[in-house]
XYZ file of C-alpha atoms in Angstrom:
680
model
C -13.831 -66.153 -63.339
C -14.337 -69.903 -64.424
C -15.662 -70.526 -68.025
C -19.472 -71.398 -68.420
C -21.060 -73.083 -71.415
C -23.442 -70.503 -73.681
C -26.589 -72.324 -72.133
C -25.358 -71.241 -68.675
C -24.631 -67.570 -69.633
C -27.548 -64.937 -69.116
C -26.828 -61.552 -70.755
C -29.094 -59.024 -69.490
C -29.352 -54.776 -69.567
C -30.766 -53.270 -66.798
C -32.733 -49.976 -68.302
C -35.101 -47.892 -67.542
C -35.851 -43.952 -67.093
C -33.875 -42.014 -64.690
C -34.140 -42.066 -60.924
C -35.805 -45.451 -60.876
C -33.435 -47.409 -58.915
C -31.513 -49.492 -61.647
C -28.171 -49.160 -60.072
C -29.703 -49.837 -56.592
C -31.022 -52.875 -58.006
C -27.825 -54.023 -59.342
C -26.194 -53.419 -56.252
C -29.007 -55.499 -54.341
C -28.384 -58.726 -56.937
C -24.793 -58.030 -56.556
C -25.309 -58.491 -52.581
C -27.873 -61.322 -52.923
C -25.346 -62.985 -55.253
C -22.539 -62.691 -52.559
C -19.995 -60.936 -54.531
C -19.984 -57.738 -52.436
C -20.056 -57.985 -48.674
C -22.078 -54.817 -48.176
C -24.646 -53.376 -50.504
C -23.831 -49.779 -51.363
C -25.879 -47.019 -51.897
C -26.541 -44.020 -54.099
C -26.715 -41.538 -50.981
C -23.317 -43.147 -49.875
C -21.633 -43.187 -53.149
C -20.467 -46.392 -52.929
C -22.272 -48.624 -55.319
C -20.351 -50.950 -57.285
C -21.597 -49.759 -60.695
C -21.432 -45.600 -60.302
C -17.630 -45.484 -59.263
C -16.731 -42.399 -61.404
C -16.305 -39.126 -59.148
C -18.630 -37.476 -61.256
C -21.333 -40.340 -61.157
C -20.764 -40.191 -57.033
C -21.359 -36.404 -57.330
C -24.334 -36.221 -59.351
C -26.114 -39.228 -57.769
C -26.848 -40.510 -61.486
C -25.175 -43.160 -64.089
C -23.074 -41.533 -66.568
C -21.613 -44.943 -68.227
C -23.033 -48.530 -68.853
C -21.319 -50.726 -66.462
C -20.741 -54.538 -66.695
C -21.379 -56.610 -63.247
C -20.748 -60.321 -63.934
C -21.640 -62.714 -61.292
C -22.676 -66.334 -60.539
C -26.239 -67.569 -59.599
C -27.346 -71.042 -59.159
C -24.418 -72.495 -61.312
C -25.092 -69.918 -63.975
C -23.168 -66.667 -65.056
C -25.033 -63.617 -65.263
C -23.337 -60.625 -67.256
C -25.453 -57.648 -65.926
C -25.094 -54.455 -67.728
C -26.205 -51.275 -65.599
C -27.071 -48.444 -68.307
C -27.986 -44.786 -67.617
C -31.656 -43.449 -67.594
C -31.037 -40.050 -68.719
C -31.486 -39.359 -72.507
C -28.065 -37.487 -72.577
C -26.301 -41.034 -72.388
C -28.606 -42.883 -74.385
C -25.757 -43.734 -76.478
C -24.584 -45.712 -73.743
C -27.796 -47.704 -73.455
C -27.867 -48.611 -77.129
C -24.498 -50.076 -77.062
C -25.396 -52.299 -74.328
C -28.847 -53.379 -75.900
C -26.843 -54.606 -79.334
C -24.959 -57.216 -77.081
C -27.638 -58.717 -74.623
C -30.184 -61.181 -74.909
C -32.674 -59.802 -72.663
C -33.691 -56.729 -70.581
C -34.902 -55.661 -67.253
C -36.916 -52.484 -67.364
C -37.148 -50.945 -63.944
C -40.171 -48.448 -63.281
C -40.611 -46.746 -60.236
C -43.723 -47.667 -58.035
C -44.372 -44.010 -57.309
C -43.653 -42.071 -60.161
C -44.654 -44.648 -62.641
C -44.277 -44.362 -66.359
C -40.961 -42.547 -66.849
C -40.145 -40.077 -69.418
C -37.686 -42.141 -71.736
C -39.450 -45.291 -71.148
C -41.292 -45.352 -74.529
C -38.016 -44.864 -76.099
C -36.466 -47.768 -74.587
C -39.446 -50.068 -75.202
C -39.000 -49.152 -78.905
C -35.171 -50.062 -78.779
C -35.917 -53.330 -76.978
C -38.488 -53.892 -79.562
C -36.153 -53.367 -82.512
C -33.693 -55.913 -81.043
C -36.777 -58.429 -80.133
C -35.318 -58.723 -76.607
C -37.574 -60.476 -73.960
C -38.056 -58.213 -71.116
C -38.848 -58.589 -67.133
C -40.645 -55.372 -65.743
C -39.315 -54.662 -62.162
C -41.598 -52.243 -60.270
C -39.292 -51.003 -57.656
C -39.264 -48.767 -54.739
C -42.718 -50.415 -53.317
C -41.277 -49.708 -49.739
C -41.853 -45.767 -50.529
C -44.783 -43.294 -49.646
C -47.744 -43.502 -52.237
C -46.415 -46.581 -54.026
C -49.017 -48.145 -55.828
C -48.611 -51.588 -57.559
C -51.742 -51.984 -59.289
C -51.799 -48.221 -60.683
C -48.474 -48.750 -62.420
C -49.352 -51.870 -63.605
C -52.295 -50.383 -65.174
C -50.659 -47.538 -66.524
C -48.088 -49.832 -68.322
C -50.522 -52.219 -69.994
C -52.600 -49.247 -71.243
C -49.582 -47.268 -72.540
C -47.848 -50.084 -74.371
C -51.106 -52.182 -75.189
C -49.147 -55.347 -74.674
C -49.654 -58.307 -72.596
C -47.563 -56.958 -69.599
C -48.740 -59.471 -66.946
C -48.320 -59.805 -63.111
C -46.191 -63.203 -62.059
C -46.042 -61.628 -58.483
C -47.998 -59.333 -55.867
C -46.630 -57.421 -53.238
C -47.350 -58.251 -49.451
C -48.344 -55.345 -47.925
C -47.340 -51.423 -49.488
C -45.274 -48.310 -48.535
C -43.535 -48.990 -45.445
C -45.763 -52.468 -44.575
C -44.086 -54.093 -47.876
C -42.449 -56.920 -46.381
C -42.503 -59.662 -49.490
C -43.802 -60.975 -52.560
C -46.395 -63.572 -53.363
C -45.606 -66.064 -56.396
C -48.695 -66.068 -58.584
C -47.555 -69.290 -60.297
C -47.998 -71.083 -56.815
C -51.076 -73.063 -56.174
C -51.989 -71.770 -52.843
C -52.176 -68.380 -51.594
C -52.927 -67.425 -47.617
C -56.566 -66.007 -46.900
C -55.410 -62.613 -46.637
C -54.208 -62.027 -50.105
C -56.827 -64.300 -51.851
C -58.620 -61.666 -53.605
C -55.683 -59.815 -54.745
C -54.103 -63.320 -56.241
C -57.349 -64.118 -57.879
C -57.556 -60.920 -59.516
C -54.187 -60.937 -60.701
C -53.574 -64.512 -61.650
C -56.654 -63.875 -63.869
C -54.789 -61.289 -65.705
C -51.589 -63.871 -65.629
C -53.764 -66.533 -67.288
C -55.691 -64.422 -69.478
C -52.486 -62.612 -70.974
C -50.774 -66.343 -71.597
C -53.961 -67.786 -73.196
C -54.195 -64.649 -75.745
C -50.965 -66.195 -77.686
C -51.306 -69.885 -76.443
C -54.258 -71.967 -77.828
C -53.547 -74.766 -75.339
C -53.997 -72.745 -72.399
C -56.858 -70.666 -74.055
C -58.822 -73.879 -74.700
C -58.311 -75.257 -70.910
C -59.477 -71.309 -69.616
C -62.546 -71.446 -71.737
C -63.769 -74.810 -70.776
C -62.857 -73.781 -67.232
C -60.389 -76.435 -66.525
C -57.881 -76.177 -63.741
C -54.344 -74.878 -65.186
C -51.392 -76.431 -63.313
C -48.489 -74.579 -62.070
C -46.310 -76.633 -64.351
C -48.501 -75.847 -67.567
C -48.608 -72.426 -66.593
C -44.921 -71.855 -66.167
C -44.006 -73.779 -69.403
C -46.422 -71.866 -71.509
C -45.204 -68.514 -69.561
C -41.618 -69.186 -70.470
C -42.269 -69.697 -74.149
C -44.335 -66.598 -74.402
C -41.626 -64.449 -72.801
C -38.693 -65.838 -75.106
C -41.030 -64.932 -78.013
C -41.603 -61.284 -77.151
C -45.271 -62.026 -76.422
C -45.418 -61.516 -72.756
C -43.702 -59.636 -70.451
C -44.120 -60.396 -66.796
C -44.009 -57.731 -63.791
C -42.152 -58.382 -60.630
C -42.543 -56.611 -57.383
C -39.030 -55.355 -55.273
C -37.831 -53.138 -52.999
C -33.700 -52.870 -54.125
C -33.263 -50.626 -51.255
C -34.520 -53.395 -48.791
C -33.781 -56.238 -50.534
C -37.344 -57.482 -50.930
C -37.844 -59.392 -54.135
C -34.328 -59.898 -54.891
C -33.935 -63.748 -54.612
C -37.072 -64.385 -56.400
C -35.837 -61.765 -59.288
C -32.604 -63.746 -59.849
C -34.400 -66.927 -59.913
C -36.737 -65.518 -62.843
C -33.351 -64.377 -64.843
C -31.934 -68.083 -64.468
C -35.356 -69.549 -65.224
C -37.259 -67.481 -67.472
C -34.401 -65.441 -69.574
C -32.921 -66.774 -72.581
C -29.718 -68.476 -72.549
C -26.744 -66.980 -74.911
C -27.002 -69.807 -77.441
C -30.862 -69.301 -77.936
C -30.810 -67.108 -80.577
C -28.545 -67.014 -84.079
C -27.345 -63.888 -84.792
C -27.021 -62.037 -88.712
C -23.833 -61.166 -89.959
C -22.158 -60.371 -93.575
C -19.108 -62.927 -94.935
C -16.137 -61.270 -96.788
C -18.541 -61.262 -100.097
C -21.405 -59.436 -98.496
C -23.644 -62.538 -98.293
C -25.696 -62.729 -94.944
C -24.763 -65.418 -92.844
C -26.043 -66.664 -89.298
C -23.991 -67.092 -86.258
C -24.516 -69.527 -83.550
C -23.006 -69.747 -80.022
C -20.750 -72.675 -80.750
C -17.401 -73.074 -78.819
C -15.919 -74.880 -81.913
C -16.608 -72.467 -84.734
C -14.095 -69.441 -85.625
C -13.867 -66.671 -83.433
C -16.583 -63.760 -83.790
C -17.192 -60.963 -81.434
C -18.479 -57.518 -81.472
C -16.973 -54.309 -79.871
C -19.753 -52.442 -78.007
C -18.090 -50.378 -75.727
C -14.349 -48.770 -75.635
C -13.294 -47.004 -72.570
C -9.575 -45.073 -72.343
C -8.270 -45.503 -68.813
C -5.735 -43.027 -67.719
C -3.739 -45.894 -66.159
C -5.063 -49.074 -67.791
C -4.666 -47.914 -71.578
C -7.703 -48.909 -73.804
C -10.327 -51.012 -72.488
C -12.348 -52.948 -75.149
C -15.675 -54.708 -74.316
C -16.647 -57.469 -76.445
C -19.476 -59.882 -76.817
C -18.326 -63.125 -78.173
C -21.084 -65.010 -80.650
C -18.885 -67.719 -81.534
C -15.470 -69.808 -81.011
C -13.027 -69.297 -78.057
C -9.769 -67.312 -77.537
C -6.979 -67.234 -75.197
C -4.313 -64.879 -73.799
C -1.783 -64.090 -77.089
C -4.552 -65.337 -79.666
C -4.479 -63.131 -83.021
C -7.579 -61.737 -84.019
C -8.748 -59.709 -87.168
C -10.799 -56.670 -87.172
C -12.897 -56.685 -90.263
C -14.160 -52.933 -90.305
C -10.587 -51.845 -90.057
C -8.795 -54.393 -92.194
C -6.009 -54.799 -89.486
C -4.931 -57.832 -87.103
C -4.914 -57.213 -83.311
C -3.005 -59.499 -80.926
C -4.751 -60.060 -77.774
C -3.020 -59.802 -74.414
C -5.055 -60.287 -71.283
C -8.646 -61.304 -71.017
C -10.454 -59.619 -68.395
C -13.951 -59.224 -66.972
C -14.584 -55.704 -65.054
C -17.442 -55.842 -62.212
C -17.487 -51.807 -62.030
C -13.952 -50.899 -61.634
C -12.780 -54.096 -60.367
C -10.644 -56.465 -62.638
C -11.530 -60.241 -62.914
C -9.188 -62.344 -64.644
C -10.639 -64.846 -67.493
C -8.418 -67.913 -68.379
C -10.380 -68.590 -71.554
C -13.350 -66.810 -73.525
C -16.063 -68.677 -74.995
C -18.984 -68.178 -77.253
C -22.002 -66.332 -75.317
C -19.852 -64.444 -72.782
C -18.907 -60.753 -72.414
C -15.248 -59.706 -71.511
C -12.887 -56.980 -71.740
C -9.666 -56.828 -73.740
C -7.095 -54.478 -72.801
C -4.513 -52.272 -74.669
C -5.886 -53.089 -78.375
C -4.609 -50.732 -80.779
C -6.905 -50.324 -83.493
C -10.595 -51.406 -82.449
C -13.038 -49.013 -81.538
C -17.069 -49.263 -80.647
C -18.774 -51.267 -83.411
C -15.962 -52.791 -84.812
C -16.314 -56.825 -85.490
C -13.375 -58.880 -84.569
C -13.190 -62.580 -86.189
C -10.819 -65.196 -87.088
C -9.120 -63.792 -90.576
C -9.844 -67.115 -92.169
C -13.464 -66.418 -92.085
C -14.130 -62.626 -92.077
C -17.433 -61.633 -90.643
C -18.910 -58.308 -90.084
C -21.584 -57.222 -87.913
C -24.193 -54.301 -88.279
C -23.146 -51.068 -86.150
C -25.486 -49.917 -83.784
C -27.472 -46.905 -84.858
C -27.154 -43.678 -82.514
C -29.203 -40.533 -82.249
C -27.868 -37.683 -84.078
C -26.581 -34.859 -81.681
C -29.367 -32.607 -80.264
C -26.851 -29.616 -78.873
C -23.767 -28.125 -80.116
C -21.104 -25.459 -78.333
C -18.600 -23.512 -80.116
C -15.257 -24.222 -78.059
C -11.833 -22.788 -77.647
C -8.894 -22.927 -75.516
C -8.525 -20.411 -72.697
C -4.730 -20.453 -73.734
C -3.649 -20.595 -77.062
C -0.957 -22.882 -76.570
C -3.364 -25.624 -75.818
C -5.048 -25.638 -79.197
C -3.424 -28.820 -80.226
C -3.816 -30.646 -76.859
C -7.513 -29.750 -77.002
C -8.098 -31.152 -80.611
C -6.170 -34.426 -79.697
C -8.416 -34.732 -76.566
C -11.532 -34.084 -78.072
C -11.059 -36.334 -80.820
C -9.985 -39.022 -78.361
C -13.200 -38.922 -76.915
C -14.944 -39.771 -80.022
C -13.429 -42.851 -80.387
C -15.069 -44.028 -77.032
C -18.105 -42.160 -77.510
C -20.168 -42.603 -80.700
C -22.822 -39.945 -79.769
C -20.104 -37.353 -79.376
C -18.898 -35.074 -82.400
C -16.352 -32.772 -83.325
C -15.936 -30.603 -86.420
C -14.418 -27.294 -87.633
C -16.720 -25.169 -89.524
C -14.639 -23.392 -91.784
C -17.473 -20.445 -92.402
C -17.402 -19.471 -89.094
C -13.982 -20.470 -88.022
C -14.846 -22.313 -84.664
C -14.314 -25.798 -83.454
C -17.547 -27.363 -82.910
C -18.793 -29.999 -80.329
C -22.105 -31.803 -80.354
C -23.879 -34.156 -78.212
C -26.991 -35.653 -76.915
C -27.411 -32.931 -74.105
C -25.865 -30.035 -72.027
C -24.886 -32.790 -69.107
C -23.166 -35.187 -71.917
C -20.869 -32.085 -73.152
C -20.195 -31.009 -69.669
C -18.965 -34.251 -68.702
C -16.633 -34.245 -71.983
C -15.020 -30.959 -71.040
C -14.737 -31.959 -67.578
C -12.852 -35.069 -68.696
C -10.703 -32.928 -71.053
C -9.586 -30.944 -68.120
C -8.759 -33.698 -66.076
C -7.042 -35.684 -68.440
C -5.166 -33.366 -70.644
C -5.250 -30.436 -68.575
C -7.173 -27.908 -71.112
C -9.559 -25.368 -69.952
C -12.098 -24.441 -72.066
C -14.369 -21.473 -72.863
C -17.713 -22.437 -74.634
C -20.644 -20.821 -76.748
C -23.393 -21.025 -78.613
C -22.165 -21.645 -82.360
C -22.184 -18.609 -84.841
C -25.193 -18.735 -87.390
C -23.346 -18.788 -90.790
C -25.521 -15.684 -92.068
C -24.199 -14.284 -95.371
C -24.585 -10.684 -96.921
C -25.541 -9.796 -100.178
C -26.835 -7.077 -102.049
C -30.407 -6.263 -103.827
C -29.342 -3.457 -106.451
C -26.299 -1.944 -108.149
C -23.903 0.511 -107.131
C -20.740 2.398 -108.419
C -18.131 3.887 -106.056
C -14.457 5.037 -106.328
C -11.996 3.487 -103.928
C -8.854 5.668 -103.959
C -5.573 5.049 -101.745
C -3.334 7.509 -101.530
C -0.271 7.971 -99.187
C 2.433 10.227 -99.847
C 4.472 11.448 -96.931
C 7.904 11.861 -98.594
C 9.855 9.313 -100.128
C 8.271 6.217 -101.802
C 4.446 6.554 -101.114
C 1.515 4.084 -101.978
C -0.842 5.316 -104.458
C -4.233 2.970 -106.173
C -7.101 4.329 -107.682
C -10.335 2.104 -108.723
C -13.823 2.494 -110.048
C -15.811 -0.485 -109.034
C -19.643 -1.071 -110.063
C -21.377 -4.168 -108.252
C -24.579 -5.972 -109.103
C -26.296 -8.808 -107.426
C -26.220 -12.443 -108.582
C -28.823 -15.133 -108.510
C -28.856 -17.069 -105.350
C -25.845 -19.715 -105.211
C -23.651 -17.790 -107.883
C -21.017 -16.736 -105.561
C -18.743 -14.209 -107.083
C -18.032 -13.104 -110.203
C -15.180 -10.678 -111.378
C -14.714 -8.725 -114.670
C -12.119 -6.419 -115.988
C -13.361 -3.703 -118.069
C -10.487 -1.478 -117.922
C -9.182 0.049 -121.201
C -6.464 2.194 -122.103
C -4.112 0.896 -119.392
C -5.792 3.235 -116.751
C -4.655 0.468 -114.481
C -1.697 -1.909 -115.644
C -2.582 -5.520 -116.312
C -0.294 -6.748 -113.450
C -2.385 -4.821 -110.710
C -5.754 -6.630 -111.668
C -5.320 -9.896 -109.709
C -4.532 -7.534 -106.518
C -7.757 -5.554 -107.274
C -9.679 -8.863 -107.469
C -7.642 -10.249 -104.157
C -8.798 -7.111 -102.196
C -12.224 -7.703 -103.046
C -12.026 -11.252 -102.422
C -10.368 -10.593 -98.737
C -13.094 -7.875 -97.982
C -16.049 -10.168 -99.017
C -14.622 -13.089 -96.779
C -14.835 -10.850 -93.620
C -17.853 -9.098 -94.579
C -18.959 -5.686 -94.763
C -22.256 -4.429 -92.882
C -22.498 -7.439 -90.069
C -18.906 -9.282 -90.300
C -20.326 -12.024 -92.323
C -19.261 -13.235 -95.743
C -20.492 -11.855 -98.910
C -22.203 -13.631 -101.645
C -23.887 -13.599 -104.861
C -22.219 -10.272 -106.158
C -20.897 -9.369 -109.574
C -18.223 -7.081 -109.492
C -16.969 -5.067 -112.563
C -13.875 -3.062 -112.736
C -14.617 -0.038 -114.687
C -11.778 2.470 -114.341
C -8.793 3.691 -112.335
C -5.674 5.412 -112.462
C -1.888 4.660 -111.211
C 1.177 6.282 -110.295
C 4.550 4.968 -111.976
C 6.345 5.082 -108.985
C 4.019 4.753 -105.829
C 1.751 2.320 -107.232
C 2.053 -1.516 -105.604
C -0.115 -4.557 -105.400
C -0.498 -3.635 -101.905
C -2.157 -0.294 -102.937
C -4.547 -1.489 -105.402
C -5.718 -3.941 -102.901
C -6.664 -1.594 -100.492
C -8.184 0.728 -103.138
C -10.433 -1.894 -104.103
C -11.400 -2.761 -100.796
C -12.300 0.710 -100.073
C -14.205 1.091 -103.346
C -15.725 -2.382 -102.625
C -16.969 -1.366 -99.257
C -18.534 1.655 -100.486
C -20.536 0.278 -103.322
C -21.768 -2.457 -101.279
C -22.959 -0.214 -98.749
C -25.123 1.714 -101.333
C -26.401 -1.201 -102.874
C -29.126 -1.856 -100.387
C -27.156 -4.662 -98.264
C -28.927 -7.326 -96.937
C -28.533 -10.581 -94.540
C -29.048 -14.111 -95.441
C -29.925 -16.826 -92.834
C -29.541 -20.476 -93.281
C -32.737 -22.243 -93.274
C -33.113 -25.937 -92.120
C -35.575 -28.459 -92.702
C -36.343 -30.153 -89.304
C -38.181 -33.731 -88.589
C -39.563 -34.027 -85.102
C -40.690 -37.106 -83.612
C -42.990 -37.092 -80.561
C -46.049 -39.083 -79.320
C -49.451 -37.904 -80.869
C -50.485 -35.990 -77.858
C -47.559 -33.369 -78.298
C -47.772 -32.752 -81.959
C -50.050 -29.758 -81.288
C -47.475 -28.410 -78.821
C -44.793 -28.833 -81.156
C -46.508 -26.911 -84.035
C -46.961 -24.300 -81.721
C -43.863 -23.548 -80.513
C -42.396 -24.041 -84.410
C -44.948 -20.902 -85.216
C -42.976 -19.109 -82.682
C -39.827 -19.937 -83.907
C -40.723 -18.494 -87.403
C -41.358 -22.247 -88.509
C -43.278 -23.206 -91.674
C -45.048 -26.535 -91.537
C -44.711 -28.756 -94.397
C -45.836 -32.003 -93.334
C -47.992 -33.395 -90.017
C -48.308 -37.232 -89.331
C -49.553 -38.883 -86.383
C -46.191 -38.531 -84.408
C -44.131 -37.018 -86.876
C -43.894 -32.935 -87.688
C -41.697 -31.769 -90.842
C -41.074 -27.862 -90.992
C -38.743 -25.298 -92.622
C -37.207 -23.108 -89.665
C -34.419 -20.495 -89.637
C -31.356 -22.324 -88.053
C -30.925 -18.958 -85.441
C -34.256 -19.992 -84.216
C -33.356 -23.437 -82.904
C -30.391 -22.688 -80.403
C -31.143 -25.109 -77.225
C -34.188 -26.609 -79.176
C -33.064 -29.744 -77.769
C -33.569 -28.838 -74.361
C -37.262 -27.040 -74.817
C -38.241 -30.160 -76.756
C -37.327 -32.552 -73.938
C -39.049 -30.315 -71.431
C -42.546 -30.203 -73.186
C -42.185 -33.561 -74.132
C -41.294 -35.093 -70.907
C -37.903 -36.640 -72.623
C -40.133 -38.481 -75.183
C -39.103 -36.075 -78.562
C -36.479 -36.467 -80.944
C -35.377 -34.749 -83.870
C -33.061 -34.048 -86.642
C -32.093 -31.232 -89.195
C -30.628 -30.850 -92.505
C -29.456 -27.777 -94.431
C -32.052 -26.531 -96.832
C -31.310 -23.135 -98.329
C -30.728 -19.291 -97.298
C -33.570 -16.853 -97.158
C -33.429 -12.821 -96.246
C -33.425 -12.261 -92.908
C -36.531 -10.062 -91.155
C -35.569 -6.647 -91.079
C -35.640 -6.418 -87.162
C -33.136 -9.236 -87.381
C -30.695 -7.758 -89.516
C -30.968 -4.419 -87.642
C -29.935 -6.306 -84.499
C -26.994 -8.102 -86.141
C -25.334 -4.870 -87.758
C -25.851 -3.154 -84.683
C -23.980 -5.715 -82.779
C -20.986 -5.667 -85.360
C -20.747 -2.091 -84.997
C -20.611 -2.046 -81.246
C -17.549 -4.771 -81.869
C -15.620 -2.374 -83.993
C -16.196 0.435 -81.701
C -15.198 -1.693 -78.702
C -12.066 -2.819 -80.672
C -12.919 -6.449 -80.779
C -12.279 -6.335 -84.542
C -8.946 -5.350 -85.611
C -8.378 -2.312 -88.240
C -7.462 -4.539 -90.880
C -10.880 -6.376 -90.552
C -13.402 -3.272 -90.598
C-alpha cells in the first residue's frame, strides 16, 4: 500500500455486542471500497475478517482483524473486534491504538449485553464514536425504539444524523438530516429527528443554541461544522442507519468516517521518557520513531507477526528499533500490513499508520518500540483478571514439556490468558476470560503442538488441622529372618494458633531413641503431613512432641523410624478431633445497580458474607469452593454486564457436612486404589 500523511489516515475500531453484524459491516465497507470483488458473509464462511477455521465453524469473531483500505484519497485502518466477553482482551488492545470507534447496534435486539462495558472503554480513551444501527432490513427492526433506548441508557447526546427510508423488508435507503430539503413522505420524520440533532448540538454549542432559541434558520454548513467539532470533543455521538447485508447506508458511512472521524495527527499522546518524565508525542514524520505493540500473533508458517501503531517518525525495512520495555534492540525485516489473512507490502511506515512487523525476536503485546537515542515508554493496556480456571494435564506423560512450552507461547500472544503451577495442589492451572476462550487455547495446543489435554476443575486447597491434644504409639517391626526393621515412637500432638505451621520438639531422654534417628522421625512426620491424613490435604498448625520410644541395636534404621513416626502421627491426628480448613476469598463484584439485589442473594446461597454494598459494587467474603464457574453464572444473570475480582483472605473451618463429604470422597479413592499404599 502507498504512503499516506497522518492527516489522511483514519484509525477506527469496530466494536459492539456479539451478533450485531460487526464483521458483516466491515465486509460491506471493504466491498464498497473495491478491495474485495465479492461481499462475503458469515453464513458462507468467506468474510475477510473471520478466516480462522474455528471462527468459520462457530460463526463468531475470536480475534481482532486489521482491515486497511483506501477511500476518497484517505487510508482507513479498520479493526474488526470480537463481541463476546471471552475475547474482550482483543478489543481492549485495539482501543489502545485507534483514534475513534464505530459502535454497531442491532436494530432488532437493541441494547447488547456488553455495550455498557464497551462504552466505558471508549470513554476511558476519550474516543469519538459513530453509532451504526444495523439490520434495519430485518423483521421487527425499530430505529426509533433503539435510538430512544440508547439515549436513555447512556444519558448523553446520541443524535440522529440519518433516518431510514422504510423499515424491515421495505428498508431501501437513508435520508441525510443535514440536507436542507426532504421529500414530503418523510417530512414528519425528518422534522422530529432533525430537532433532536439540532438540540443535541445546541446543548454544547452556544452559537447554535442562540440561533435555535431565536428561531433562526441554521444552515447545513453551520450545523455540519459544529457537529464535527462536537463529535471530536466526545460531546455528541451521531447515529447512522445501515443494512450491512444489503449494502444500504454503506457509502454514507464511509463519507462520515472520512469527514467526521479524527485524523491520526489530531491528538497528542502521553508517554514517559528515560527519566520517567511525562512527554507529549505528536504524529510528526520527522520526529524520532515511536510505536506501540498492540497485538502479537504466532503464525505457524510465518513466525511472529507484531502489530504496531506508529505515533511518530518513519521506518523502512532493515531499520534498527529499540524495545524500551525489554531493554533490547530489534532489527526490522519486512514491513507489511494485513487485510485479514492477506499480506500487503509497505515500502515505508510513517507516523499515524498501523502495520505489521514479521519475525521480531523479543517484542510482545504492550511493548514500546522507539529510537534508542530517544527512549520512550507508553503505558500498557489494562486487561481484566481471569474469570475462570481449569486444571490441565497431558493425556500422555511424555507430552508434559511440550504442553508447558505450548501454553507459555500462548501467554506471549494473549495478555488475558494465564498459566501457573499450584505447588499446593500439584496442578498446572490455566485461566482466561471464559470457557470458550480456554477451549480455543486448548484446541490450538492440539493443532500446533500435537498435545491432547485432560481438563478438570482446580482442586480447592483445603487444609487439615486438629482441635485437641492426643498421644499415640507408632511401632514398626518387621522381622522375618535375617536383617529386620524396627522403630518405636510415642508421639504427642496439639493444635497451634492459625498460621503457625508446624513445630517439632524432641523430649526423648535416656537414649530411648538414639539422636541419629531423630531427624528421620521428624522427616516421617513432615512427609505424612504433606500428604494429609483424613482427606488427603496438607496438615497445618500442629505441634508434635516426640516423648519416648525404643530401638533395636541391629534392626533399627532411618527408614524404620520414618515409618514408625508416620504411623504414630496418623493415629494421634485421627484422635485429636481433626477438622478441615477451607480458603476464604474476598470478592469484589461490579454490576449495574439493577443487578445488585440479585448478586447479594446469590452470594448468600454461596455462604457469602457481605461486607460492603455500593450503587454498583458488592464486596463479600466467600469460600473459594463456592465460586466454581461463578463467572458463567454472573454473566448469565447480569446479561454479560458483571465483572469480578478475588483475592485470598484467610482460612476457616469447613461446615460439618462439607467435611464429611470430602472425607468420604478420600476414603473411596483409597478403597478404589486411586491413592497408592505409600500415600495412605
